[in-house]
mmCIF file of C-alpha atoms in Angstrom:
data_model
loop_
_atom_site.group_PDB
_atom_site.id
_atom_site.type_symbol
_atom_site.label_atom_id
_atom_site.label_comp_id
_atom_site.label_asym_id
_atom_site.label_seq_id
_atom_site.Cartn_x
_atom_site.Cartn_y
_atom_site.Cartn_z
ATOM 1 C CA UNK A 30 0.079 -0.055 -0.103
ATOM 2 C CA UNK A 31 0.909 3.619 -0.641
ATOM 3 C CA UNK A 32 2.613 5.397 2.287
ATOM 4 C CA UNK A 33 0.552 8.005 4.025
ATOM 5 C CA UNK A 34 2.898 10.587 2.362
ATOM 6 C CA UNK A 35 2.434 9.222 -0.994
ATOM 7 C CA UNK A 36 -1.507 9.182 -0.429
ATOM 8 C CA UNK A 37 -1.356 12.815 0.276
ATOM 9 C CA UNK A 38 0.521 13.341 -3.112
ATOM 10 C CA UNK A 39 -1.723 11.103 -4.958
ATOM 11 C CA UNK A 40 -4.818 12.951 -3.729
ATOM 12 C CA UNK A 41 -3.299 16.436 -4.652
ATOM 13 C CA UNK A 42 -2.166 15.158 -8.094
ATOM 14 C CA UNK A 43 -5.532 13.578 -8.963
ATOM 15 C CA UNK A 44 -7.327 16.673 -7.897
ATOM 16 C CA UNK A 45 -9.142 14.635 -5.134
ATOM 17 C CA UNK A 46 -8.637 17.383 -2.457
ATOM 18 C CA UNK A 47 -6.918 16.845 0.742
ATOM 19 C CA UNK A 48 -6.306 13.482 2.057
ATOM 20 C CA UNK A 49 -9.085 13.208 4.628
ATOM 21 C CA UNK A 50 -11.586 10.534 5.604
ATOM 22 C CA UNK A 51 -14.286 12.763 3.787
ATOM 23 C CA UNK A 52 -12.571 12.810 0.583
ATOM 24 C CA UNK A 53 -11.655 9.146 0.678
ATOM 25 C CA UNK A 54 -15.499 8.507 1.189
ATOM 26 C CA UNK A 55 -16.179 10.672 -1.893
ATOM 27 C CA UNK A 56 -13.828 8.859 -4.048
ATOM 28 C CA UNK A 57 -15.182 5.410 -2.714
ATOM 29 C CA UNK A 58 -18.815 6.608 -3.574
ATOM 30 C CA UNK A 59 -17.784 7.799 -7.133
ATOM 31 C CA UNK A 60 -16.082 4.401 -8.044
ATOM 32 C CA UNK A 61 -17.320 1.752 -5.704
ATOM 33 C CA UNK A 62 -20.778 0.189 -6.471
ATOM 34 C CA UNK A 63 -21.394 -1.554 -3.163
ATOM 35 C CA UNK A 64 -22.236 0.507 -0.154
ATOM 36 C CA UNK A 65 -20.359 -1.876 1.959
ATOM 37 C CA UNK A 66 -17.000 -0.644 0.373
ATOM 38 C CA UNK A 67 -17.869 2.938 0.894
ATOM 39 C CA UNK A 68 -16.607 3.542 4.586
ATOM 40 C CA UNK A 69 -14.183 6.678 4.373
ATOM 41 C CA UNK A 70 -11.156 4.203 5.401
ATOM 42 C CA UNK A 71 -7.987 3.859 3.426
ATOM 43 C CA UNK A 72 -7.558 0.033 2.964
ATOM 44 C CA UNK A 73 -6.258 -2.212 0.380
ATOM 45 C CA UNK A 74 -9.070 -1.838 -2.055
ATOM 46 C CA UNK A 75 -9.071 1.857 -1.904
ATOM 47 C CA UNK A 76 -5.367 1.705 -2.392
ATOM 48 C CA UNK A 77 -5.881 -0.096 -5.840
ATOM 49 C CA UNK A 78 -8.457 2.420 -6.807
ATOM 50 C CA UNK A 79 -6.200 5.272 -6.097
ATOM 51 C CA UNK A 80 -2.975 3.802 -7.649
ATOM 52 C CA UNK A 81 -5.101 2.848 -10.815
ATOM 53 C CA UNK A 82 -6.597 6.424 -10.991
ATOM 54 C CA UNK A 83 -2.994 7.571 -10.882
ATOM 55 C CA UNK A 84 -1.632 5.024 -13.419
ATOM 56 C CA UNK A 85 -4.372 5.674 -15.865
ATOM 57 C CA UNK A 86 -4.042 9.302 -15.840
ATOM 58 C CA UNK A 87 -0.277 9.188 -16.065
ATOM 59 C CA UNK A 88 0.190 6.291 -18.676
ATOM 60 C CA UNK A 89 -3.213 6.154 -20.428
ATOM 61 C CA UNK A 90 -4.824 9.577 -20.584
ATOM 62 C CA UNK A 91 -7.003 8.845 -23.517
ATOM 63 C CA UNK A 92 -8.824 6.219 -21.246
ATOM 64 C CA UNK A 93 -10.990 6.463 -18.126
ATOM 65 C CA UNK A 94 -10.566 4.457 -15.141
ATOM 66 C CA UNK A 95 -14.130 3.162 -15.283
ATOM 67 C CA UNK A 96 -13.431 1.547 -18.611
ATOM 68 C CA UNK A 97 -11.279 -1.037 -16.911
ATOM 69 C CA UNK A 98 -13.838 -1.840 -13.934
ATOM 70 C CA UNK A 99 -14.767 -5.275 -13.491
ATOM 71 C CA UNK A 100 -18.107 -6.301 -15.235
ATOM 72 C CA UNK A 101 -19.558 -7.947 -12.145
ATOM 73 C CA UNK A 102 -21.177 -4.960 -11.130
ATOM 74 C CA UNK A 103 -20.283 -4.962 -7.527
ATOM 75 C CA UNK A 104 -21.659 -8.426 -6.979
ATOM 76 C CA UNK A 105 -18.446 -9.959 -6.222
ATOM 77 C CA UNK A 106 -15.733 -7.020 -5.876
ATOM 78 C CA UNK A 107 -15.322 -3.353 -5.611
ATOM 79 C CA UNK A 108 -14.990 -3.036 -9.434
ATOM 80 C CA UNK A 109 -10.891 -2.744 -9.025
ATOM 81 C CA UNK A 110 -9.741 -5.946 -7.565
ATOM 82 C CA UNK A 111 -6.133 -5.621 -8.990
ATOM 83 C CA UNK A 112 -3.561 -2.978 -9.773
ATOM 84 C CA UNK A 113 -3.522 -2.196 -13.490
ATOM 85 C CA UNK A 114 -0.228 -3.033 -15.240
ATOM 86 C CA UNK A 115 1.611 0.230 -16.181
ATOM 87 C CA UNK A 116 3.107 -1.885 -19.413
ATOM 88 C CA UNK A 117 -0.755 -2.664 -20.231
ATOM 89 C CA UNK A 118 -1.637 0.946 -19.836
ATOM 90 C CA UNK A 119 1.051 2.139 -22.047
ATOM 91 C CA UNK A 120 0.423 -0.410 -24.600
ATOM 92 C CA UNK A 121 -3.257 0.477 -24.723
ATOM 93 C CA UNK A 122 -2.633 4.035 -24.950
ATOM 94 C CA UNK A 123 -0.167 3.383 -27.875
ATOM 95 C CA UNK A 124 -2.798 1.383 -29.783
ATOM 96 C CA UNK A 125 -5.489 4.022 -29.110
ATOM 97 C CA UNK A 126 -3.056 6.730 -30.465
ATOM 98 C CA UNK A 127 -2.321 4.538 -33.728
ATOM 99 C CA UNK A 128 -5.855 3.063 -34.431
ATOM 100 C CA UNK A 129 -8.316 5.632 -32.968
ATOM 101 C CA UNK A 130 -11.161 5.301 -30.312
ATOM 102 C CA UNK A 131 -10.892 2.163 -28.434
ATOM 103 C CA UNK A 132 -13.559 0.480 -26.294
ATOM 104 C CA UNK A 133 -12.411 -1.674 -23.311
ATOM 105 C CA UNK A 134 -14.848 -4.500 -23.677
ATOM 106 C CA UNK A 135 -13.347 -6.469 -20.693
ATOM 107 C CA UNK A 136 -10.635 -4.890 -18.285
ATOM 108 C CA UNK A 137 -9.911 -5.996 -14.745
ATOM 109 C CA UNK A 138 -11.758 -9.160 -13.378
ATOM 110 C CA UNK A 139 -12.355 -10.339 -9.989
ATOM 111 C CA UNK A 140 -11.842 -14.177 -9.675
ATOM 112 C CA UNK A 141 -15.463 -14.913 -9.337
ATOM 113 C CA UNK A 142 -16.483 -13.027 -12.498
ATOM 114 C CA UNK A 143 -13.672 -14.273 -14.302
ATOM 115 C CA UNK A 144 -14.646 -17.915 -13.526
ATOM 116 C CA UNK A 145 -18.143 -17.087 -14.832
ATOM 117 C CA UNK A 146 -16.686 -16.119 -18.372
ATOM 118 C CA UNK A 147 -17.294 -18.977 -20.873
ATOM 119 C CA UNK A 148 -13.731 -19.999 -22.337
ATOM 120 C CA UNK A 149 -11.708 -17.964 -19.673
ATOM 121 C CA UNK A 150 -8.529 -19.319 -18.234
ATOM 122 C CA UNK A 151 -8.576 -19.873 -14.589
ATOM 123 C CA UNK A 152 -5.277 -17.672 -14.397
ATOM 124 C CA UNK A 153 -6.447 -15.175 -16.875
ATOM 125 C CA UNK A 154 -4.229 -11.967 -16.915
ATOM 126 C CA UNK A 155 -7.600 -9.995 -16.655
ATOM 127 C CA UNK A 156 -7.453 -11.008 -12.760
ATOM 128 C CA UNK A 157 -3.982 -9.624 -12.389
ATOM 129 C CA UNK A 158 -4.523 -6.258 -14.257
ATOM 130 C CA UNK A 159 -2.528 -7.354 -17.190
ATOM 131 C CA UNK A 160 -5.060 -7.900 -19.759
ATOM 132 C CA UNK A 161 -7.746 -6.026 -21.772
ATOM 133 C CA UNK A 162 -10.243 -7.148 -24.369
ATOM 134 C CA UNK A 163 -10.481 -4.038 -26.889
ATOM 135 C CA UNK A 164 -12.458 -3.223 -29.972
ATOM 136 C CA UNK A 165 -13.241 -0.295 -32.200
ATOM 137 C CA UNK A 166 -13.876 0.868 -35.749
ATOM 138 C CA UNK A 167 -10.334 -0.671 -36.327
ATOM 139 C CA UNK A 168 -11.334 -4.233 -35.300
ATOM 140 C CA UNK A 169 -14.347 -4.961 -37.566
ATOM 141 C CA UNK A 170 -12.664 -7.232 -40.016
ATOM 142 C CA UNK A 171 -10.168 -10.003 -39.566
ATOM 143 C CA UNK A 172 -7.421 -8.295 -41.362
ATOM 144 C CA UNK A 173 -7.774 -5.258 -39.124
ATOM 145 C CA UNK A 174 -7.771 -7.499 -35.953
ATOM 146 C CA UNK A 175 -4.488 -9.125 -37.360
ATOM 147 C CA UNK A 176 -3.120 -5.834 -37.899
ATOM 148 C CA UNK A 177 -3.810 -4.982 -34.410
ATOM 149 C CA UNK A 178 -2.135 -8.302 -33.176
ATOM 150 C CA UNK A 179 0.911 -7.561 -35.254
ATOM 151 C CA UNK A 180 1.119 -4.032 -33.675
ATOM 152 C CA UNK A 181 0.698 -5.270 -30.181
ATOM 153 C CA UNK A 182 3.463 -7.793 -30.335
ATOM 154 C CA UNK A 183 5.852 -4.925 -31.634
ATOM 155 C CA UNK A 184 5.144 -3.068 -28.111
ATOM 156 C CA UNK A 185 7.317 -3.368 -25.220
ATOM 157 C CA UNK A 186 6.128 -5.861 -22.491
ATOM 158 C CA UNK A 187 3.436 -7.533 -24.809
ATOM 159 C CA UNK A 188 2.775 -11.098 -24.071
ATOM 160 C CA UNK A 189 -0.136 -12.362 -25.756
ATOM 161 C CA UNK A 190 -2.855 -11.267 -28.393
ATOM 162 C CA UNK A 191 -5.632 -13.064 -29.891
ATOM 163 C CA UNK A 192 -8.911 -12.840 -31.354
ATOM 164 C CA UNK A 193 -11.657 -14.947 -33.070
ATOM 165 C CA UNK A 194 -12.884 -17.090 -30.139
ATOM 166 C CA UNK A 195 -16.627 -17.657 -30.052
ATOM 167 C CA UNK A 196 -17.533 -15.374 -27.418
ATOM 168 C CA UNK A 197 -15.229 -12.219 -28.324
ATOM 169 C CA UNK A 198 -16.989 -10.931 -31.378
ATOM 170 C CA UNK A 199 -14.787 -8.178 -33.006
ATOM 171 C CA UNK A 200 -12.803 -7.670 -29.707
ATOM 172 C CA UNK A 201 -9.118 -8.350 -29.257
ATOM 173 C CA UNK A 202 -7.548 -9.696 -26.173
ATOM 174 C CA UNK A 203 -4.356 -7.805 -25.429
ATOM 175 C CA UNK A 204 -2.145 -8.685 -22.485
ATOM 176 C CA UNK A 205 1.342 -8.103 -21.127
ATOM 177 C CA UNK A 206 3.997 -10.062 -19.022
#
């Protein structure tokens, strides 16, 4: 977890106001779906949220933190059960800059939500904040998806990229080491 000094700096840098219980609660209410996660206390879940807010702002400014939220809708987690990988964010930003508007069709996943996804690996990189499924005007055809795949493999830290599975539609899975 961030030190108290780092929390103060992150809150200031992110424009969240002073590092106070009231402002922690305000951030939790904005991003955490479940009321039970909104307690004004800075714990591991809030740490993941604050670090992710910072990382998205620094490394993927064309994205919003909410695009990466777990799709369980608060049923199993806060929405941000893992730290987003800096390498993933940098590579997604590079893809968005190169190819244009990009939709994250699946970002971070909690273990439970991941286990409910057809065809998903039990050790999916989505669980550790190292994968995202993306789509856009640039993924409409198989040739376009292959172009994105080639680009992804040219990026630093890229690990795996695929498309064409039954449940992905025109989305492309991109992950990092």
